[in-house]
XYZ file of C-alpha atoms in Angstrom:
666
model
C -1.748 41.387 -25.317
C -5.159 39.926 -25.783
C -4.808 36.073 -26.123
C -7.844 33.991 -25.667
C -7.470 31.282 -22.896
C -6.797 27.910 -24.514
C -6.326 25.048 -22.136
C -5.050 22.672 -24.900
C -2.370 25.121 -25.869
C -1.309 25.566 -22.197
C -1.192 21.760 -21.624
C 1.570 21.451 -24.369
C 3.617 24.156 -22.762
C 5.657 23.162 -19.674
C 8.912 24.835 -18.934
C 11.544 22.547 -17.312
C 13.014 24.045 -14.202
C 16.815 24.375 -13.944
C 18.328 21.106 -12.818
C 19.117 21.478 -9.053
C 20.826 19.092 -6.686
C 18.519 16.435 -5.158
C 18.679 17.587 -1.516
C 15.556 15.654 -0.433
C 13.664 12.550 -1.538
C 9.952 12.804 -1.742
C 8.212 9.783 -3.297
C 4.907 7.947 -3.565
C 3.949 4.270 -3.377
C 4.430 2.852 -6.869
C 1.389 1.467 -8.703
C 0.632 -2.063 -9.880
C 0.635 -1.973 -13.812
C -2.544 -4.126 -13.945
C -4.773 -1.661 -15.829
C -5.095 2.030 -16.312
C -4.475 4.917 -13.847
C -7.573 6.262 -12.182
C -8.067 9.405 -10.127
C -7.032 7.621 -6.881
C -3.538 7.254 -8.308
C -3.570 10.748 -9.843
C -4.331 12.249 -6.403
C -1.318 10.440 -4.877
C 1.053 11.623 -7.547
C -0.240 15.059 -7.787
C 0.333 15.643 -4.031
C 3.915 14.270 -4.622
C 4.467 16.577 -7.533
C 3.202 19.660 -5.665
C 5.587 19.030 -2.809
C 8.542 18.447 -5.065
C 7.906 21.499 -7.205
C 7.665 23.688 -4.070
C 10.981 22.345 -2.654
C 12.641 22.379 -6.186
C 13.384 18.701 -6.560
C 12.437 15.912 -8.910
C 9.790 13.139 -8.475
C 10.670 9.504 -8.955
C 8.558 6.783 -10.370
C 8.499 2.979 -10.659
C 6.231 -0.037 -11.260
C 5.417 -2.803 -8.787
C 4.943 -5.137 -11.750
C 5.556 -8.553 -10.177
C 2.966 -10.507 -8.263
C -0.670 -11.454 -8.302
C -2.218 -8.134 -9.586
C -0.239 -8.282 -12.914
C -0.388 -11.986 -13.319
C -4.145 -12.307 -12.734
C -4.787 -9.346 -15.116
C -2.851 -11.079 -17.959
C -4.762 -14.398 -17.334
C -8.092 -12.429 -17.844
C -6.668 -10.918 -20.996
C -5.234 -14.272 -22.047
C -1.963 -12.616 -22.867
C 1.656 -13.090 -21.678
C 2.174 -11.345 -18.462
C 5.353 -9.502 -19.666
C 3.410 -8.106 -22.594
C 0.568 -6.932 -20.497
C 2.973 -5.210 -18.043
C 4.710 -3.413 -20.829
C 1.546 -2.200 -22.363
C 0.053 -0.979 -19.080
C 3.316 0.812 -18.132
C 3.236 2.592 -21.431
C -0.340 3.743 -20.903
C 0.147 4.857 -17.335
C 3.451 6.691 -18.237
C 1.588 8.610 -21.025
C -1.031 9.882 -18.474
C 1.638 10.907 -15.913
C 3.501 12.894 -18.556
C 0.321 14.589 -19.610
C -0.346 15.486 -16.010
C 2.890 17.397 -15.858
C 4.540 15.354 -13.103
C 8.138 16.519 -12.862
C 9.562 12.948 -12.835
C 13.241 12.022 -13.341
C 12.625 9.160 -15.749
C 16.348 8.368 -15.906
C 15.820 6.677 -12.422
C 12.678 4.764 -13.390
C 12.463 1.306 -11.833
C 10.493 -1.807 -12.715
C 10.397 -4.638 -10.180
C 10.021 -7.223 -12.994
C 13.186 -6.089 -14.820
C 16.146 -8.366 -14.125
C 18.421 -5.246 -13.574
C 16.208 -4.546 -10.544
C 15.314 -7.950 -9.215
C 18.934 -9.202 -9.132
C 19.266 -6.917 -6.075
C 15.953 -8.390 -4.650
C 17.620 -11.742 -5.006
C 20.852 -10.431 -3.407
C 18.911 -9.207 -0.328
C 17.266 -12.610 -0.117
C 20.632 -14.406 -0.203
C 22.113 -12.045 2.489
C 19.107 -12.718 4.763
C 19.181 -16.471 4.152
C 23.001 -16.619 4.797
C 22.487 -14.785 8.128
C 19.749 -17.110 9.388
C 16.795 -14.649 8.890
C 15.131 -16.928 6.226
C 14.128 -20.536 6.916
C 11.907 -23.006 5.155
C 9.206 -24.980 7.042
C 5.998 -26.921 6.702
C 3.195 -24.745 8.037
C -0.547 -24.676 8.284
C -0.899 -21.707 5.993
C -3.730 -19.589 4.540
C -4.493 -20.959 1.104
C -6.258 -18.881 -1.581
C -8.110 -21.307 -3.925
C -8.675 -18.538 -6.503
C -5.082 -17.303 -6.708
C -3.700 -20.849 -6.103
C -1.172 -19.749 -3.609
C -0.426 -19.349 0.122
C -0.866 -15.897 1.779
C 0.768 -14.270 4.717
C -1.465 -13.640 7.796
C -1.626 -10.009 6.814
C -2.838 -10.890 3.307
C -5.774 -12.970 4.615
C -7.707 -10.015 5.804
C -10.914 -11.047 7.648
C -10.439 -14.545 6.437
C -10.484 -13.507 2.704
C -7.642 -13.197 0.203
C -6.289 -9.643 -0.286
C -6.826 -9.683 -4.117
C -9.385 -12.462 -4.703
C -11.665 -11.392 -1.771
C -12.717 -15.113 -1.399
C -12.597 -17.090 1.773
C -9.193 -18.645 2.397
C -8.776 -22.211 3.623
C -6.051 -23.915 5.659
C -3.431 -26.065 3.961
C -0.159 -27.545 4.985
C 2.532 -26.117 2.674
C 6.281 -25.760 2.730
C 7.083 -22.112 2.600
C 10.022 -19.670 3.135
C 9.703 -17.386 6.091
C 11.515 -14.384 7.472
C 12.303 -15.057 11.137
C 10.919 -12.124 13.279
C 12.902 -12.427 16.460
C 11.865 -10.680 19.782
C 14.718 -8.232 19.482
C 13.664 -7.318 15.942
C 10.149 -6.766 16.860
C 11.034 -4.855 20.035
C 13.239 -2.614 17.977
C 10.353 -1.851 15.585
C 8.029 -1.047 18.418
C 10.674 1.180 20.044
C 11.153 3.226 16.735
C 7.388 3.367 16.306
C 7.048 5.311 19.549
C 9.634 7.911 18.371
C 8.270 8.308 14.874
C 6.266 11.276 13.598
C 3.942 9.046 11.584
C 0.209 9.564 11.635
C -1.323 8.263 14.885
C -3.703 5.903 13.012
C -0.646 4.012 11.379
C 1.203 3.845 14.718
C -1.919 2.405 16.371
C -2.579 -0.165 13.644
C 1.051 -1.425 13.509
C 1.329 -1.610 17.322
C -1.999 -3.496 17.469
C -0.920 -5.891 14.701
C 2.355 -6.738 16.431
C 0.351 -7.331 19.499
C 3.024 -7.421 22.226
C 1.661 -9.128 25.352
C 3.371 -9.617 28.725
C 2.215 -12.303 31.133
C 3.284 -15.418 33.084
C 4.024 -18.994 31.916
C 3.322 -22.099 33.896
C 2.510 -25.614 32.716
C 2.499 -24.224 29.141
C -0.675 -22.177 29.922
C -0.284 -18.472 29.189
C -2.218 -15.964 31.293
C -2.069 -12.226 31.556
C -1.923 -12.259 35.363
C -2.575 -14.354 38.414
C -6.229 -14.961 38.835
C -8.963 -17.430 39.503
C -10.056 -19.294 36.339
C -13.583 -20.663 35.536
C -12.167 -21.895 32.235
C -8.887 -21.751 30.515
C -9.025 -20.150 27.039
C -6.247 -21.311 24.777
C -4.655 -19.069 22.041
C -2.471 -20.557 19.260
C 0.733 -18.860 18.102
C 3.479 -20.222 15.925
C 6.214 -19.272 18.315
C 4.656 -20.227 21.696
C 2.480 -23.248 20.733
C 0.402 -24.616 23.640
C 0.306 -28.350 23.604
C -3.435 -28.954 24.310
C -3.179 -32.525 23.214
C -1.094 -33.496 26.231
C -3.023 -34.842 29.298
C -6.477 -33.933 27.934
C -9.236 -36.370 29.001
C -12.107 -36.815 26.470
C -15.262 -38.757 26.761
C -15.761 -39.300 23.057
C -13.240 -40.060 20.238
C -15.732 -39.483 17.497
C -14.457 -37.197 14.762
C -16.681 -34.239 13.698
C -15.774 -31.331 11.459
C -17.737 -28.531 13.152
C -17.700 -28.584 16.941
C -20.802 -27.152 18.698
C -20.532 -23.883 20.545
C -20.399 -24.007 24.362
C -23.459 -22.785 26.227
C -23.597 -19.058 27.000
C -20.049 -18.492 25.746
C -20.132 -16.922 22.288
C -17.467 -17.761 19.728
C -15.663 -20.298 21.940
C -15.205 -23.937 21.031
C -14.947 -26.591 23.723
C -11.765 -28.652 23.307
C -11.766 -31.095 26.190
C -10.585 -31.242 29.814
C -7.128 -30.611 31.152
C -6.257 -32.433 34.434
C -4.715 -29.954 36.889
C -4.061 -30.964 40.504
C -6.629 -33.803 40.292
C -9.440 -31.720 38.840
C -10.634 -31.455 35.223
C -10.609 -27.968 33.917
C -12.626 -27.393 30.612
C -10.489 -25.966 27.748
C -11.928 -23.622 25.178
C -10.442 -21.895 22.067
C -11.814 -18.600 20.770
C -13.260 -18.792 17.293
C -12.388 -15.225 16.637
C -8.655 -16.013 16.962
C -8.761 -18.192 13.916
C -8.192 -15.561 11.274
C -7.854 -12.202 13.181
C -5.220 -12.842 15.883
C -3.497 -16.201 15.936
C -2.977 -19.372 14.056
C -1.097 -22.481 15.048
C 1.989 -24.489 14.108
C 0.427 -27.893 14.742
C -0.370 -30.092 11.753
C -3.718 -30.914 13.350
C -6.471 -28.283 13.365
C -7.793 -28.406 16.888
C -11.109 -27.065 15.751
C -11.612 -30.188 13.737
C -10.658 -32.915 16.202
C -12.798 -32.426 19.391
C -16.406 -33.268 19.857
C -18.720 -31.364 22.224
C -19.300 -33.551 25.192
C -22.026 -32.001 27.337
C -23.318 -28.727 28.554
C -22.261 -27.587 31.975
C -25.079 -26.857 34.421
C -22.552 -25.824 37.051
C -19.282 -24.303 36.003
C -16.102 -25.657 37.384
C -14.186 -23.018 39.362
C -10.602 -23.483 40.317
C -8.397 -20.880 42.018
C -4.632 -21.139 41.687
C -1.670 -18.794 41.409
C 0.489 -18.862 38.372
C 4.254 -19.057 39.045
C 5.786 -15.640 38.350
C 7.867 -16.693 35.384
C 7.567 -13.723 33.078
C 6.998 -14.395 29.436
C 6.263 -12.089 26.436
C 4.536 -13.129 23.204
C 3.720 -11.342 20.009
C 0.616 -11.664 17.821
C 2.653 -11.013 14.672
C 3.795 -14.127 12.811
C 6.969 -14.836 10.875
C 6.631 -13.300 7.429
C 5.601 -15.858 4.768
C 7.539 -14.636 1.660
C 7.237 -17.484 -0.899
C 4.434 -17.903 -3.480
C 3.428 -20.730 -5.668
C 3.050 -18.502 -8.685
C 4.988 -17.891 -11.927
C 5.158 -14.124 -12.152
C 7.535 -13.109 -9.396
C 11.157 -12.777 -8.374
C 12.718 -16.358 -8.708
C 14.105 -17.556 -5.364
C 17.822 -17.964 -6.009
C 18.194 -21.383 -4.328
C 18.417 -24.913 -5.697
C 17.790 -28.351 -4.178
C 20.530 -30.902 -4.501
C 19.969 -34.515 -3.490
C 23.520 -34.717 -2.240
C 24.098 -31.159 -0.631
C 20.485 -30.132 0.343
C 19.468 -26.493 -0.126
C 22.237 -24.509 -1.737
C 22.462 -20.731 -2.242
C 23.261 -19.355 -5.727
C 26.402 -17.251 -5.926
C 25.739 -13.513 -5.914
C 27.959 -13.112 -8.999
C 25.567 -15.414 -10.902
C 22.559 -13.194 -10.252
C 19.973 -12.524 -11.691
C 18.317 -15.887 -11.965
C 15.797 -14.873 -14.635
C 12.179 -15.670 -14.877
C 11.056 -17.532 -18.075
C 9.254 -14.752 -19.895
C 8.152 -16.911 -22.706
C 5.714 -18.828 -20.452
C 2.203 -17.769 -19.547
C 1.888 -19.940 -16.443
C 4.134 -21.654 -13.986
C 5.198 -25.056 -15.317
C 7.258 -27.081 -12.862
C 8.016 -29.869 -15.330
C 10.092 -27.787 -17.704
C 13.719 -28.807 -18.022
C 15.048 -25.286 -17.643
C 14.458 -25.630 -13.837
C 17.331 -28.125 -13.680
C 20.857 -26.939 -13.075
C 24.248 -28.167 -11.858
C 25.020 -27.959 -8.043
C 27.870 -25.505 -7.633
C 29.228 -27.610 -4.672
C 29.205 -31.245 -5.873
C 28.622 -30.632 -9.617
C 25.703 -33.049 -9.650
C 22.261 -32.418 -11.154
C 20.038 -30.188 -9.002
C 16.628 -28.638 -9.211
C 16.102 -24.867 -8.988
C 13.591 -23.589 -6.508
C 10.328 -23.197 -8.465
C 8.535 -20.874 -6.039
C 8.852 -17.012 -6.371
C 8.950 -14.200 -3.844
C 5.920 -12.316 -2.626
C 5.469 -8.932 -4.374
C 5.645 -7.272 -0.932
C 9.317 -8.474 -0.706
C 10.124 -6.491 -3.937
C 8.345 -3.337 -2.647
C 9.906 -3.553 0.762
C 13.139 -1.980 -0.559
C 12.491 -0.432 -4.002
C 12.559 3.180 -2.670
C 16.213 2.691 -1.742
C 17.007 2.453 -5.525
C 16.205 6.100 -5.969
C 18.888 7.387 -3.561
C 21.438 4.584 -4.005
C 23.900 3.723 -6.812
C 22.093 3.070 -10.023
C 19.201 0.749 -9.134
C 20.939 -0.868 -6.085
C 20.094 -0.458 -2.349
C 23.805 0.289 -1.719
C 24.836 3.718 -0.507
C 21.142 4.733 -0.211
C 19.624 7.359 1.930
C 16.521 7.487 4.195
C 13.419 8.861 2.353
C 12.348 12.279 3.602
C 8.664 12.129 2.627
C 6.664 9.028 1.677
C 3.062 9.283 0.369
C 0.475 6.521 0.092
C -2.788 5.046 1.103
C -3.851 3.683 4.498
C -4.677 0.223 2.985
C -0.881 -0.448 3.072
C -0.471 0.382 6.696
C 0.135 -3.284 7.719
C 1.305 -4.930 4.457
C 3.736 -2.656 2.653
C 4.774 -0.280 5.429
C 5.401 -2.897 8.081
C 7.239 -5.158 5.724
C 9.453 -2.214 4.627
C 10.381 -1.546 8.232
C 11.338 -5.249 8.814
C 13.672 -5.346 5.758
C 15.341 -1.964 6.577
C 15.747 -2.983 10.144
C 17.548 -6.265 9.121
C 19.753 -4.615 6.396
C 20.788 -1.959 8.970
C 21.600 -4.603 11.643
C 23.777 -6.476 9.057
C 25.650 -3.184 8.289
C 24.321 -2.991 4.666
C 22.638 0.437 5.049
C 23.271 3.257 7.502
C 19.729 3.958 8.749
C 17.167 1.772 10.618
C 13.855 3.333 9.476
C 12.742 3.728 5.839
C 10.893 7.041 5.984
C 11.210 10.255 8.122
C 7.755 11.611 7.378
C 4.702 9.626 6.209
C 1.735 11.238 4.421
C -1.444 8.965 4.358
C -3.690 10.352 1.705
C -7.357 10.181 1.835
C -9.281 7.970 -0.658
C -11.030 9.079 -3.895
C -14.486 7.534 -3.566
C -17.035 6.712 -6.166
C -20.172 4.585 -6.450
C -19.683 0.985 -7.676
C -22.064 -1.465 -9.357
C -22.231 -5.233 -9.769
C -24.606 -8.083 -10.757
C -24.586 -11.634 -9.352
C -23.524 -14.556 -11.637
C -23.364 -18.030 -10.120
C -23.531 -16.326 -6.681
C -20.493 -14.270 -7.416
C -20.161 -10.552 -7.893
C -19.411 -9.310 -11.422
C -18.375 -5.695 -11.306
C -19.783 -3.249 -13.833
C -18.157 0.030 -15.192
C -19.935 3.152 -14.093
C -20.283 4.371 -17.738
C -22.680 1.291 -18.320
C -25.088 2.424 -15.597
C -27.462 5.358 -15.739
C -29.161 6.777 -12.613
C -31.976 9.173 -11.996
C -33.232 10.354 -8.578
C -30.823 7.886 -7.025
C -32.336 4.912 -8.848
C -30.744 2.792 -11.546
C -32.867 3.355 -14.637
C -30.801 1.798 -17.435
C -27.803 -0.614 -17.787
C -25.889 -2.277 -20.556
C -26.622 -5.634 -18.793
C -30.321 -6.110 -19.294
C -30.196 -9.834 -18.567
C -28.972 -9.171 -14.970
C -30.177 -7.191 -12.000
C -27.462 -4.448 -11.476
C -26.997 -3.525 -7.845
C -25.295 -0.596 -6.270
C -22.461 -1.386 -3.787
C -22.657 2.216 -2.555
C -19.881 4.799 -2.330
C -16.555 3.075 -1.966
C -12.818 3.452 -2.789
C -11.954 3.799 -6.466
C -10.498 0.468 -7.571
C -9.502 -1.180 -10.785
C -10.927 -4.521 -9.599
C -14.334 -2.863 -8.755
C -14.376 -1.021 -12.109
C -15.428 2.192 -10.445
C -12.237 4.223 -11.187
C -12.525 7.271 -13.335
C -10.141 7.777 -16.290
C -8.454 11.227 -15.912
C -8.127 11.604 -19.729
C -11.813 12.664 -20.031
C -11.291 15.642 -17.654
C -7.885 16.572 -18.982
C -9.315 16.863 -22.593
C -12.339 18.895 -21.265
C -10.986 21.168 -18.621
C -7.103 20.957 -18.900
C -4.495 19.529 -16.629
C -4.210 22.555 -14.306
C -7.952 22.409 -13.574
C -7.851 18.710 -12.627
C -4.729 19.269 -10.533
C -6.280 22.199 -8.674
C -9.602 20.352 -8.111
C -7.818 17.342 -6.576
C -5.820 19.663 -4.241
C -8.692 22.024 -3.353
C -11.640 19.567 -2.745
C -10.420 18.418 0.715
C -7.320 18.192 2.944
C -4.916 15.620 1.612
C -5.453 13.171 4.452
C -9.239 13.122 4.089
C -11.317 11.074 1.595
C -13.729 12.668 -0.812
C -16.455 11.608 -3.244
C -15.668 12.466 -6.890
C -17.904 15.270 -8.158
C -18.129 15.930 -11.929
C -19.547 19.481 -11.334
C -17.118 20.970 -8.775
C -14.162 20.746 -11.186
C -15.877 23.478 -13.258
C -15.270 26.040 -10.465
C -11.508 25.438 -10.693
C -11.616 25.674 -14.471
C -13.294 29.038 -14.236
C -10.792 30.408 -11.701
C -7.863 29.466 -13.871
C -9.544 31.054 -16.938
C -9.948 34.272 -14.967
C -6.317 34.223 -13.928
C -5.334 33.755 -17.481
C -7.580 36.586 -18.834
C -6.379 39.009 -16.134
C -2.678 38.411 -16.311
C -2.435 38.053 -20.136
C -3.518 41.694 -20.312
C -1.194 42.916 -17.573
C 1.108 44.898 -19.992
C -1.922 46.996 -21.080
C -2.627 48.335 -17.562
C -1.695 51.929 -16.679
C 1.035 52.884 -14.150
C -0.797 53.756 -10.908
C 0.099 53.581 -7.263
C -1.464 51.075 -4.942
C -2.639 51.647 -1.460
C -0.439 50.430 1.487
C -3.423 48.673 3.171
C -3.962 46.413 0.132
C -0.264 45.667 -0.169
C 0.025 44.812 3.507
C -3.035 42.526 3.287
C -1.593 40.617 0.327
C 1.871 40.396 2.062
C 0.273 38.926 5.202
C -1.534 36.254 3.234
C 1.739 35.422 1.337
C 3.470 34.647 4.714
C 0.541 32.405 5.709
C 0.820 30.584 2.275
C 4.460 29.821 2.899
C 3.647 28.176 6.252
C 0.602 26.300 4.839
C 2.792 24.895 2.040
C 5.221 23.582 4.726
C 2.450 21.858 6.555
C 0.873 20.401 3.374
C -2.391 22.244 3.767
C -2.757 22.717 0.029
C -6.560 23.225 0.036
C -6.124 26.351 2.236
C -3.285 27.557 0.096
C -5.646 27.554 -2.880
C -8.310 29.323 -0.872
C -5.776 32.031 0.175
C -4.558 32.443 -3.516
C -8.132 32.898 -4.610
C -8.560 35.619 -1.976
C -5.302 37.336 -3.156
C -6.455 37.141 -6.754
C -9.791 38.822 -5.836
C -7.737 41.889 -4.578
C -5.322 41.853 -7.530
C -7.869 41.782 -10.288
C -9.662 44.872 -8.905
C -6.431 46.910 -8.875
C -5.715 46.929 -12.663
C -2.523 48.949 -12.119
C 1.017 48.443 -13.276
C 3.982 49.322 -11.091
C 6.939 47.641 -9.423
C 4.946 46.868 -6.171
C 2.071 45.247 -7.810
C 4.367 43.390 -10.293
C 6.270 41.762 -7.298
C 2.954 40.689 -5.799
C 1.932 39.141 -9.165
C 5.224 37.305 -9.311
C 4.651 35.984 -5.767
C 1.109 34.927 -6.704
C 2.459 32.983 -9.801
C 5.213 31.367 -7.776
C 2.775 30.051 -5.149
C 0.323 28.936 -7.766
C 3.042 27.243 -9.919
C 3.383 23.946 -7.946
C -0.413 23.371 -8.292
C -0.860 24.781 -11.859
C 2.464 24.468 -13.586
C 1.285 24.866 -17.203
C -0.526 28.182 -16.996
C 1.934 29.861 -14.649
C 5.013 28.779 -16.810
C 3.383 30.049 -20.004
C 2.339 33.320 -18.437
C 5.921 33.973 -17.169
C 7.279 33.450 -20.685
C 4.605 35.607 -22.436
C 5.004 38.469 -19.896
C 8.708 38.269 -19.855
C 8.931 37.521 -16.115
C 11.196 34.529 -16.563
C 14.081 36.775 -17.878
C 13.372 39.776 -15.746
C 13.179 37.755 -12.522
C 15.307 34.795 -13.551
C 12.454 32.316 -13.170
């Protein structure tokens, strides 16, 4: 049968496998619907699909549609957020279906749908009732661009995680999840036992920052030693009162204290009188954003003037009393945001009863979807107190998007969209950028729900796959000293130099090779490559170019090699029924069988790039044989089966055309 290879025809043809029982759960981190899918997303979901197809289970998909990414995108488009979200989900879903991802769409979730976030609100109320959530004034990180507080984890290197602008400090009332010592110790204990990648274990352990030492006169030290100076660290749980018994010379207020002589990054605070001697106190500037911040309303960096340089350092030797104390670098999780597009916090403030929880039977408390922005003056925020029946005001703040995503994966294995009767996820796939944010927050919520008896397991994921990044060059120009990102298609380069751009008024600059990102506009739309080379070629290239845990730079040319290989497979196998019956040497059969055993092990260890390499070697042997008998036919069936998870379209179509699906019950 001489049929010319036609990738477009193959794309339309995808046989659904027989529905089997979902014996395992392998899922990916869900995307923000704040634009189109780029190849970074496609890599994540292709890895997921290949694993699921090999095991014989379905994929699941959802949308992390609440929070800053979606709201900021809609503001730029000057469109209602709910409309933008629906439009982007429709666009992303279309690409996913075209890619052949074997997704069970009947279990699709959307964090901004009330059918989902009523359970988010229920989890909040359970935690609030059991004392895990409290409200407090706090010197918080404030993002001027996004107009909201951020948790410590979201103020990375002193900049907002989405805006990338320097955060400031502001006293704001916020809701927090209380991270007790027992809870954090439980997280650390399970971290040691986990089979997660070492890089993730290291980062989480370092972020938690457990530190043992001794406590005396409110001064924390790692061990007994002689001090030249006392360096103070600030932590919201173990705040050191430096304002007590400090002797200053000057009371003049200055905003930026001078640095102390020969001690980099340390600010001089004043003197602490200890046993009749003044000891100079310093605070480390590096602690301001990276390690600790403080619960005092007063910023100590703003209220002390540099007094004088020491010519001779004061040395004082004393032993700390051996009263053991443990502190943690990690802070209580700030979960409330001053934004419109998020899960409404199901509390109300009554002047008579104080803060009152909404009844679980009254959930969901719905977001006002007819609004573009958060308006605290609208009458719909008023309600009747369920206790005293007087007028009360609903909480106007919303939950952080990471609260939504901390439990969404439970909805796939639980009843309907609920977290109830859920199971632990077997394999979880995602990027390393969520090592601290999403992964740590998920562990916190699961630990608490388990402790309260709501779920039967204490860790969210058995196995964690951290995929490498898809990298691409990014470009920008400066406007009012701010970076304005430029799409790659609007820049032409020759000999590594920019020779032409759409933006002739501005000097376009290369940022270099960085992670593909919607915000940086350096993502590549997969549709262009699907139309040109077919879905199977794109899937194979993504899996073949590097090990799944390694990053790679996108290359327009190398995908052609995968396209040519698939074309050769099609041409060879489509003519299989025309080959003559001939015997095949035992040596060749043995060689192929040995490689098949290796491929099975490689699949189990997720070494997909080597799987493809082995399949290419097997095909080289097969195409030289050109014989037709039961032995060679079985080897061809094995070849198709092993290629199928990576290239489902062409393999399914070949099985139908050659009659293998009926003959071998495929």
